[in-house]
């Protein structure tokens, strides 16, 4: 027999008159929820055994001890929230008073924006809890009401990409430094050429002076000897 939920249900329906003649006194959801848990446990065991399930190894399912987190899941039958916001109706259980108010769920059901799919009752520490599985329809706002708010995605090729499609380029400090260095080099070369060009007339004037023109005449020495000329 395959370990699937439909196969387990067929086997249960075939054997329940002999193994559990009292089955009609309880809700069918009690047996269906147990079979669903068994099918999930067997699937996890099979997948873990054949390496198709990650995590630690899962053993073969064992019977759950009675009184330890007793639970039952209802998926069919009358499951509704009463109009007084203080009672709920469950299959075979009937109307039950709740400790907390159910006004939020009742408002969704009355407006047509919510639908109850299932209800799970659980006993924990001597108290019974009911949890509803619902399908809600909500209107998602197109914006958060703040003007000029965009999403920012920081990347590598671009510094940031906005949700509006705008792309912010990277600052690229090396390229800026290279451009500045080239500009300063051209400026230095221009100034160096100007300095060299302005110094050339001074050199030409200095070369046209006589070689002995700078000699001084000593006291008592003739002028011809001081100037270095001969007669």
PDB file of C-alpha atoms in Angstrom:
ATOM      1  CA  UNK A   1       0.000   0.000   0.000  1.00  0.00           C
ATOM      2  CA  UNK A   2       1.481   3.413  -0.923  1.00  0.00           C
ATOM      3  CA  UNK A   3       2.046   5.854   1.919  1.00  0.00           C
ATOM      4  CA  UNK A   4      -0.094   8.643   0.512  1.00  0.00           C
ATOM      5  CA  UNK A   5      -3.084  10.381   2.064  1.00  0.00           C
ATOM      6  CA  UNK A   6      -5.665   9.047  -0.450  1.00  0.00           C
ATOM      7  CA  UNK A   7      -4.381   5.477  -0.035  1.00  0.00           C
ATOM      8  CA  UNK A   8      -4.435   5.742   3.770  1.00  0.00           C
ATOM      9  CA  UNK A   9      -7.992   7.082   3.664  1.00  0.00           C
ATOM     10  CA  UNK A  10      -9.161   4.208   1.493  1.00  0.00           C
ATOM     11  CA  UNK A  11      -7.558   1.698   3.832  1.00  0.00           C
ATOM     12  CA  UNK A  12      -9.134   3.389   6.850  1.00  0.00           C
ATOM     13  CA  UNK A  13     -12.595   3.411   5.297  1.00  0.00           C
ATOM     14  CA  UNK A  14     -12.246  -0.302   4.531  1.00  0.00           C
ATOM     15  CA  UNK A  15     -11.054  -1.321   8.006  1.00  0.00           C
ATOM     16  CA  UNK A  16     -12.910   1.102  10.311  1.00  0.00           C
ATOM     17  CA  UNK A  17     -16.076  -1.083  10.808  1.00  0.00           C
ATOM     18  CA  UNK A  18     -13.924  -3.870  12.289  1.00  0.00           C
ATOM     19  CA  UNK A  19     -11.160  -1.970  14.128  1.00  0.00           C
ATOM     20  CA  UNK A  20     -13.223   1.031  15.303  1.00  0.00           C
ATOM     21  CA  UNK A  21     -16.975   0.351  15.359  1.00  0.00           C
ATOM     22  CA  UNK A  22     -17.441   3.539  17.372  1.00  0.00           C
ATOM     23  CA  UNK A  23     -16.067   5.746  14.608  1.00  0.00           C
ATOM     24  CA  UNK A  24     -19.470   7.311  13.848  1.00  0.00           C
ATOM     25  CA  UNK A  25     -19.613   8.920  17.315  1.00  0.00           C
ATOM     26  CA  UNK A  26     -16.794  11.279  16.402  1.00  0.00           C
ATOM     27  CA  UNK A  27     -16.234  13.776  13.637  1.00  0.00           C
ATOM     28  CA  UNK A  28     -14.618  12.455  10.492  1.00  0.00           C
ATOM     29  CA  UNK A  29     -12.168  15.378  10.703  1.00  0.00           C
ATOM     30  CA  UNK A  30     -10.561  13.750  13.752  1.00  0.00           C
ATOM     31  CA  UNK A  31      -9.555  10.753  11.654  1.00  0.00           C
ATOM     32  CA  UNK A  32      -8.689  12.850   8.575  1.00  0.00           C
ATOM     33  CA  UNK A  33      -6.315  15.096  10.516  1.00  0.00           C
ATOM     34  CA  UNK A  34      -4.619  12.030  12.024  1.00  0.00           C
ATOM     35  CA  UNK A  35      -4.232  10.411   8.608  1.00  0.00           C
ATOM     36  CA  UNK A  36      -2.853  13.656   7.178  1.00  0.00           C
ATOM     37  CA  UNK A  37      -0.208  13.816   9.913  1.00  0.00           C
ATOM     38  CA  UNK A  38       0.670  10.163   9.314  1.00  0.00           C
ATOM     39  CA  UNK A  39       1.070  10.737   5.565  1.00  0.00           C
ATOM     40  CA  UNK A  40       3.382  13.714   6.186  1.00  0.00           C
ATOM     41  CA  UNK A  41       5.469  11.757   8.700  1.00  0.00           C
ATOM     42  CA  UNK A  42       5.841   8.788   6.344  1.00  0.00           C
ATOM     43  CA  UNK A  43       6.850  11.063   3.478  1.00  0.00           C
ATOM     44  CA  UNK A  44       9.508  12.757   5.647  1.00  0.00           C
ATOM     45  CA  UNK A  45      10.811   9.343   6.709  1.00  0.00           C
ATOM     46  CA  UNK A  46      11.024   8.121   3.108  1.00  0.00           C
ATOM     47  CA  UNK A  47      12.683  11.289   1.820  1.00  0.00           C
ATOM     48  CA  UNK A  48      15.202  11.288   4.671  1.00  0.00           C
ATOM     49  CA  UNK A  49      16.016   7.629   4.081  1.00  0.00           C
ATOM     50  CA  UNK A  50      16.709   8.198   0.367  1.00  0.00           C
ATOM     51  CA  UNK A  51      18.605  11.474   0.861  1.00  0.00           C
ATOM     52  CA  UNK A  52      15.900  13.741  -0.581  1.00  0.00           C
ATOM     53  CA  UNK A  53      15.357  15.629   2.689  1.00  0.00           C
ATOM     54  CA  UNK A  54      17.907  17.951   4.244  1.00  0.00           C
ATOM     55  CA  UNK A  55      18.649  18.069   7.924  1.00  0.00           C
ATOM     56  CA  UNK A  56      19.028  15.366  10.523  1.00  0.00           C
ATOM     57  CA  UNK A  57      17.801  11.853   9.841  1.00  0.00           C
ATOM     58  CA  UNK A  58      14.079  11.283  10.454  1.00  0.00           C
ATOM     59  CA  UNK A  59      12.935   8.040  12.046  1.00  0.00           C
ATOM     60  CA  UNK A  60       9.836   5.988  11.459  1.00  0.00           C
ATOM     61  CA  UNK A  61       6.644   7.606  12.826  1.00  0.00           C
ATOM     62  CA  UNK A  62       5.571   6.645  16.338  1.00  0.00           C
ATOM     63  CA  UNK A  63       2.222   6.873  18.068  1.00  0.00           C
ATOM     64  CA  UNK A  64       1.656  10.169  19.846  1.00  0.00           C
ATOM     65  CA  UNK A  65       0.915   9.835  23.504  1.00  0.00           C
ATOM     66  CA  UNK A  66      -2.585  10.833  24.492  1.00  0.00           C
ATOM     67  CA  UNK A  67      -2.797  14.062  26.440  1.00  0.00           C
ATOM     68  CA  UNK A  68       0.336  15.556  24.871  1.00  0.00           C
ATOM     69  CA  UNK A  69      -0.733  18.443  22.628  1.00  0.00           C
ATOM     70  CA  UNK A  70      -4.038  16.953  21.551  1.00  0.00           C
ATOM     71  CA  UNK A  71      -5.218  18.621  18.350  1.00  0.00           C
ATOM     72  CA  UNK A  72      -7.806  18.246  15.615  1.00  0.00           C
ATOM     73  CA  UNK A  73      -8.201  20.151  12.335  1.00  0.00           C
ATOM     74  CA  UNK A  74     -11.601  20.883  10.770  1.00  0.00           C
ATOM     75  CA  UNK A  75     -11.755  21.645   7.047  1.00  0.00           C
ATOM     76  CA  UNK A  76     -15.431  20.905   6.290  1.00  0.00           C
ATOM     77  CA  UNK A  77     -18.708  21.566   8.017  1.00  0.00           C
ATOM     78  CA  UNK A  78     -20.100  24.684   9.703  1.00  0.00           C
ATOM     79  CA  UNK A  79     -17.080  26.802  10.686  1.00  0.00           C
ATOM     80  CA  UNK A  80     -18.096  30.343  11.398  1.00  0.00           C
ATOM     81  CA  UNK A  81     -17.739  33.288  13.744  1.00  0.00           C
ATOM     82  CA  UNK A  82     -20.936  34.326  15.500  1.00  0.00           C
ATOM     83  CA  UNK A  83     -22.267  37.861  15.191  1.00  0.00           C
ATOM     84  CA  UNK A  84     -21.829  38.662  18.889  1.00  0.00           C
ATOM     85  CA  UNK A  85     -17.997  38.464  18.465  1.00  0.00           C
ATOM     86  CA  UNK A  86     -17.772  36.147  21.485  1.00  0.00           C
ATOM     87  CA  UNK A  87     -18.706  32.710  20.106  1.00  0.00           C
ATOM     88  CA  UNK A  88     -17.512  30.423  17.300  1.00  0.00           C
ATOM     89  CA  UNK A  89     -19.205  27.404  15.771  1.00  0.00           C
ATOM     90  CA  UNK A  90     -17.278  24.210  15.012  1.00  0.00           C
ATOM     91  CA  UNK A  91     -18.407  20.923  13.419  1.00  0.00           C
ATOM     92  CA  UNK A  92     -19.715  18.329  15.915  1.00  0.00           C
ATOM     93  CA  UNK A  93     -18.572  20.575  18.769  1.00  0.00           C
ATOM     94  CA  UNK A  94     -21.202  23.264  18.337  1.00  0.00           C
ATOM     95  CA  UNK A  95     -21.121  26.850  19.551  1.00  0.00           C
ATOM     96  CA  UNK A  96     -18.240  27.630  21.925  1.00  0.00           C
ATOM     97  CA  UNK A  97     -17.626  30.831  23.846  1.00  0.00           C
ATOM     98  CA  UNK A  98     -14.218  32.393  23.288  1.00  0.00           C
ATOM     99  CA  UNK A  99     -12.064  34.217  25.803  1.00  0.00           C
ATOM    100  CA  UNK A 100     -10.873  36.790  23.263  1.00  0.00           C
ATOM    101  CA  UNK A 101     -13.014  38.874  20.940  1.00  0.00           C
ATOM    102  CA  UNK A 102     -13.286  37.778  17.306  1.00  0.00           C
ATOM    103  CA  UNK A 103     -14.346  41.178  15.950  1.00  0.00           C
ATOM    104  CA  UNK A 104     -11.396  41.558  13.549  1.00  0.00           C
ATOM    105  CA  UNK A 105     -12.098  38.263  11.810  1.00  0.00           C
ATOM    106  CA  UNK A 106     -15.863  38.871  11.885  1.00  0.00           C
ATOM    107  CA  UNK A 107     -15.437  42.246  10.148  1.00  0.00           C
ATOM    108  CA  UNK A 108     -13.477  40.681   7.305  1.00  0.00           C
ATOM    109  CA  UNK A 109     -16.094  37.956   6.869  1.00  0.00           C
ATOM    110  CA  UNK A 110     -18.978  40.454   6.915  1.00  0.00           C
ATOM    111  CA  UNK A 111     -17.293  42.741   4.356  1.00  0.00           C
ATOM    112  CA  UNK A 112     -16.523  39.819   2.095  1.00  0.00           C
ATOM    113  CA  UNK A 113     -12.766  40.364   2.285  1.00  0.00           C
ATOM    114  CA  UNK A 114     -12.137  37.224   4.360  1.00  0.00           C
ATOM    115  CA  UNK A 115     -12.977  33.552   4.138  1.00  0.00           C
ATOM    116  CA  UNK A 116     -12.401  30.849   6.759  1.00  0.00           C
ATOM    117  CA  UNK A 117     -10.687  27.791   5.279  1.00  0.00           C
ATOM    118  CA  UNK A 118     -10.034  25.631   8.341  1.00  0.00           C
ATOM    119  CA  UNK A 119     -10.033  25.629  12.137  1.00  0.00           C
ATOM    120  CA  UNK A 120      -7.598  23.795  14.418  1.00  0.00           C
ATOM    121  CA  UNK A 121      -8.396  23.137  18.061  1.00  0.00           C
ATOM    122  CA  UNK A 122      -5.516  22.356  20.413  1.00  0.00           C
ATOM    123  CA  UNK A 123      -5.271  21.578  24.105  1.00  0.00           C
ATOM    124  CA  UNK A 124      -2.229  23.020  25.858  1.00  0.00           C
ATOM    125  CA  UNK A 125      -1.779  22.951  29.633  1.00  0.00           C
ATOM    126  CA  UNK A 126      -5.411  22.106  30.207  1.00  0.00           C
ATOM    127  CA  UNK A 127      -6.734  24.936  28.006  1.00  0.00           C
ATOM    128  CA  UNK A 128      -8.337  24.667  24.577  1.00  0.00           C
ATOM    129  CA  UNK A 129      -7.336  26.996  21.774  1.00  0.00           C
ATOM    130  CA  UNK A 130      -8.813  27.447  18.293  1.00  0.00           C
ATOM    131  CA  UNK A 131      -6.803  28.819  15.367  1.00  0.00           C
ATOM    132  CA  UNK A 132      -8.408  29.759  12.063  1.00  0.00           C
ATOM    133  CA  UNK A 133      -6.791  29.445   8.665  1.00  0.00           C
ATOM    134  CA  UNK A 134      -8.184  32.316   6.617  1.00  0.00           C
ATOM    135  CA  UNK A 135      -7.883  33.832   3.179  1.00  0.00           C
ATOM    136  CA  UNK A 136      -7.924  37.643   3.257  1.00  0.00           C
ATOM    137  CA  UNK A 137      -8.135  40.158   0.429  1.00  0.00           C
ATOM    138  CA  UNK A 138      -6.240  43.356   1.116  1.00  0.00           C
ATOM    139  CA  UNK A 139      -5.726  46.521  -0.881  1.00  0.00           C
ATOM    140  CA  UNK A 140      -2.037  47.198  -1.066  1.00  0.00           C
ATOM    141  CA  UNK A 141      -1.253  50.925  -1.260  1.00  0.00           C
ATOM    142  CA  UNK A 142       0.522  52.078  -4.375  1.00  0.00           C
ATOM    143  CA  UNK A 143       2.747  54.395  -2.317  1.00  0.00           C
ATOM    144  CA  UNK A 144       3.495  55.129   1.304  1.00  0.00           C
ATOM    145  CA  UNK A 145       2.118  58.657   1.088  1.00  0.00           C
ATOM    146  CA  UNK A 146       5.526  60.331   1.105  1.00  0.00           C
ATOM    147  CA  UNK A 147       6.539  62.306  -1.953  1.00  0.00           C
ATOM    148  CA  UNK A 148      10.012  61.800  -3.364  1.00  0.00           C
ATOM    149  CA  UNK A 149      10.695  58.434  -1.765  1.00  0.00           C
ATOM    150  CA  UNK A 150      12.531  55.923  -3.954  1.00  0.00           C
ATOM    151  CA  UNK A 151      14.288  52.627  -3.463  1.00  0.00           C
ATOM    152  CA  UNK A 152      18.087  52.538  -3.699  1.00  0.00           C
ATOM    153  CA  UNK A 153      20.142  49.517  -4.753  1.00  0.00           C
ATOM    154  CA  UNK A 154      23.886  49.908  -4.185  1.00  0.00           C
ATOM    155  CA  UNK A 155      25.916  48.089  -6.836  1.00  0.00           C
ATOM    156  CA  UNK A 156      29.413  47.636  -8.300  1.00  0.00           C
ATOM    157  CA  UNK A 157      29.183  48.940 -11.866  1.00  0.00           C
ATOM    158  CA  UNK A 158      27.122  51.881 -10.639  1.00  0.00           C
ATOM    159  CA  UNK A 159      27.234  53.571  -7.275  1.00  0.00           C
ATOM    160  CA  UNK A 160      23.453  53.273  -6.927  1.00  0.00           C
ATOM    161  CA  UNK A 161      20.420  52.380  -9.024  1.00  0.00           C
ATOM    162  CA  UNK A 162      17.133  54.007  -8.061  1.00  0.00           C
ATOM    163  CA  UNK A 163      13.716  52.417  -8.357  1.00  0.00           C
ATOM    164  CA  UNK A 164      12.842  55.086 -10.922  1.00  0.00           C
ATOM    165  CA  UNK A 165      15.494  53.704 -13.275  1.00  0.00           C
ATOM    166  CA  UNK A 166      18.050  56.429 -12.669  1.00  0.00           C
ATOM    167  CA  UNK A 167      21.658  55.272 -12.397  1.00  0.00           C
ATOM    168  CA  UNK A 168      24.207  57.109 -10.248  1.00  0.00           C
ATOM    169  CA  UNK A 169      27.755  56.591 -11.638  1.00  0.00           C
ATOM    170  CA  UNK A 170      30.707  55.695  -9.473  1.00  0.00           C
ATOM    171  CA  UNK A 171      32.854  58.643  -8.279  1.00  0.00           C
ATOM    172  CA  UNK A 172      36.076  57.142  -9.809  1.00  0.00           C
ATOM    173  CA  UNK A 173      38.622  59.173  -7.763  1.00  0.00           C
ATOM    174  CA  UNK A 174      41.640  57.755  -9.671  1.00  0.00           C
ATOM    175  CA  UNK A 175      40.415  59.117 -13.009  1.00  0.00           C
ATOM    176  CA  UNK A 176      39.803  62.527 -11.465  1.00  0.00           C
ATOM    177  CA  UNK A 177      43.291  62.517  -9.953  1.00  0.00           C
ATOM    178  CA  UNK A 178      44.846  61.564 -13.329  1.00  0.00           C
ATOM    179  CA  UNK A 179      43.035  64.400 -15.101  1.00  0.00           C
ATOM    180  CA  UNK A 180      44.179  66.862 -12.448  1.00  0.00           C
ATOM    181  CA  UNK A 181      47.772  65.585 -12.723  1.00  0.00           C
ATOM    182  CA  UNK A 182      47.771  66.043 -16.526  1.00  0.00           C
ATOM    183  CA  UNK A 183      46.364  69.555 -16.186  1.00  0.00           C
ATOM    184  CA  UNK A 184      49.025  70.519 -13.618  1.00  0.00           C
ATOM    185  CA  UNK A 185      51.796  69.039 -15.803  1.00  0.00           C
ATOM    186  CA  UNK A 186      50.689  71.096 -18.818  1.00  0.00           C
ATOM    187  CA  UNK A 187      50.563  74.209 -16.634  1.00  0.00           C
ATOM    188  CA  UNK A 188      54.077  73.541 -15.307  1.00  0.00           C
ATOM    189  CA  UNK A 189      55.470  72.984 -18.811  1.00  0.00           C
ATOM    190  CA  UNK A 190      53.997  76.295 -20.013  1.00  0.00           C
ATOM    191  CA  UNK A 191      55.536  78.186 -17.104  1.00  0.00           C
ATOM    192  CA  UNK A 192      58.881  76.458 -17.578  1.00  0.00           C
ATOM    193  CA  UNK A 193      58.999  77.439 -21.256  1.00  0.00           C
ATOM    194  CA  UNK A 194      58.160  81.042 -20.376  1.00  0.00           C
ATOM    195  CA  UNK A 195      60.910  81.112 -17.760  1.00  0.00           C
ATOM    196  CA  UNK A 196      63.481  79.732 -20.182  1.00  0.00           C
ATOM    197  CA  UNK A 197      62.430  82.169 -22.919  1.00  0.00           C
ATOM    198  CA  UNK A 198      62.690  85.181 -20.577  1.00  0.00           C
ATOM    199  CA  UNK A 199      66.178  84.098 -19.419  1.00  0.00           C
ATOM    200  CA  UNK A 200      67.707  83.894 -22.973  1.00  0.00           C
ATOM    201  CA  UNK A 201      68.145  87.742 -23.539  1.00  0.00           C
ATOM    202  CA  UNK A 202      69.982  88.073 -20.222  1.00  0.00           C
ATOM    203  CA  UNK A 203      72.408  85.342 -21.257  1.00  0.00           C
ATOM    204  CA  UNK A 204      73.026  87.026 -24.630  1.00  0.00           C
ATOM    205  CA  UNK A 205      73.769  90.392 -22.995  1.00  0.00           C
ATOM    206  CA  UNK A 206      76.190  88.808 -20.563  1.00  0.00           C
ATOM    207  CA  UNK A 207      78.120  87.071 -23.357  1.00  0.00           C
ATOM    208  CA  UNK A 208      78.632  90.387 -25.284  1.00  0.00           C
ATOM    209  CA  UNK A 209      80.598  92.078 -22.442  1.00  0.00           C
ATOM    210  CA  UNK A 210      84.514  92.106 -22.590  1.00  0.00           C
ATOM    211  CA  UNK A 211      86.305  89.442 -20.699  1.00  0.00           C
ATOM    212  CA  UNK A 212      88.398  91.877 -18.577  1.00  0.00           C
ATOM    213  CA  UNK A 213      85.784  94.529 -18.123  1.00  0.00           C
ATOM    214  CA  UNK A 214      85.146  93.510 -14.593  1.00  0.00           C
ATOM    215  CA  UNK A 215      88.737  93.864 -13.413  1.00  0.00           C
ATOM    216  CA  UNK A 216      89.407  96.685 -10.983  1.00  0.00           C
ATOM    217  CA  UNK A 217      92.430  98.990 -11.179  1.00  0.00           C
ATOM    218  CA  UNK A 218      94.811  98.752  -8.317  1.00  0.00           C
ATOM    219  CA  UNK A 219      96.168 101.821  -6.598  1.00  0.00           C
ATOM    220  CA  UNK A 220      99.276 103.101  -8.430  1.00  0.00           C
ATOM    221  CA  UNK A 221      98.774 100.823 -11.432  1.00  0.00           C
ATOM    222  CA  UNK A 222      98.431 102.332 -14.899  1.00  0.00           C
ATOM    223  CA  UNK A 223      95.067 102.154 -16.559  1.00  0.00           C
ATOM    224  CA  UNK A 224      96.436 100.151 -19.494  1.00  0.00           C
ATOM    225  CA  UNK A 225      97.631  97.413 -17.153  1.00  0.00           C
ATOM    226  CA  UNK A 226      94.343  97.406 -15.259  1.00  0.00           C
ATOM    227  CA  UNK A 227      92.361  96.925 -18.465  1.00  0.00           C
ATOM    228  CA  UNK A 228      94.828  94.289 -19.689  1.00  0.00           C
ATOM    229  CA  UNK A 229      95.629  96.072 -22.957  1.00  0.00           C
ATOM    230  CA  UNK A 230      99.134  96.526 -24.456  1.00  0.00           C
ATOM    231  CA  UNK A 231     100.499  99.435 -26.441  1.00  0.00           C
TER     232      UNK A 231
END
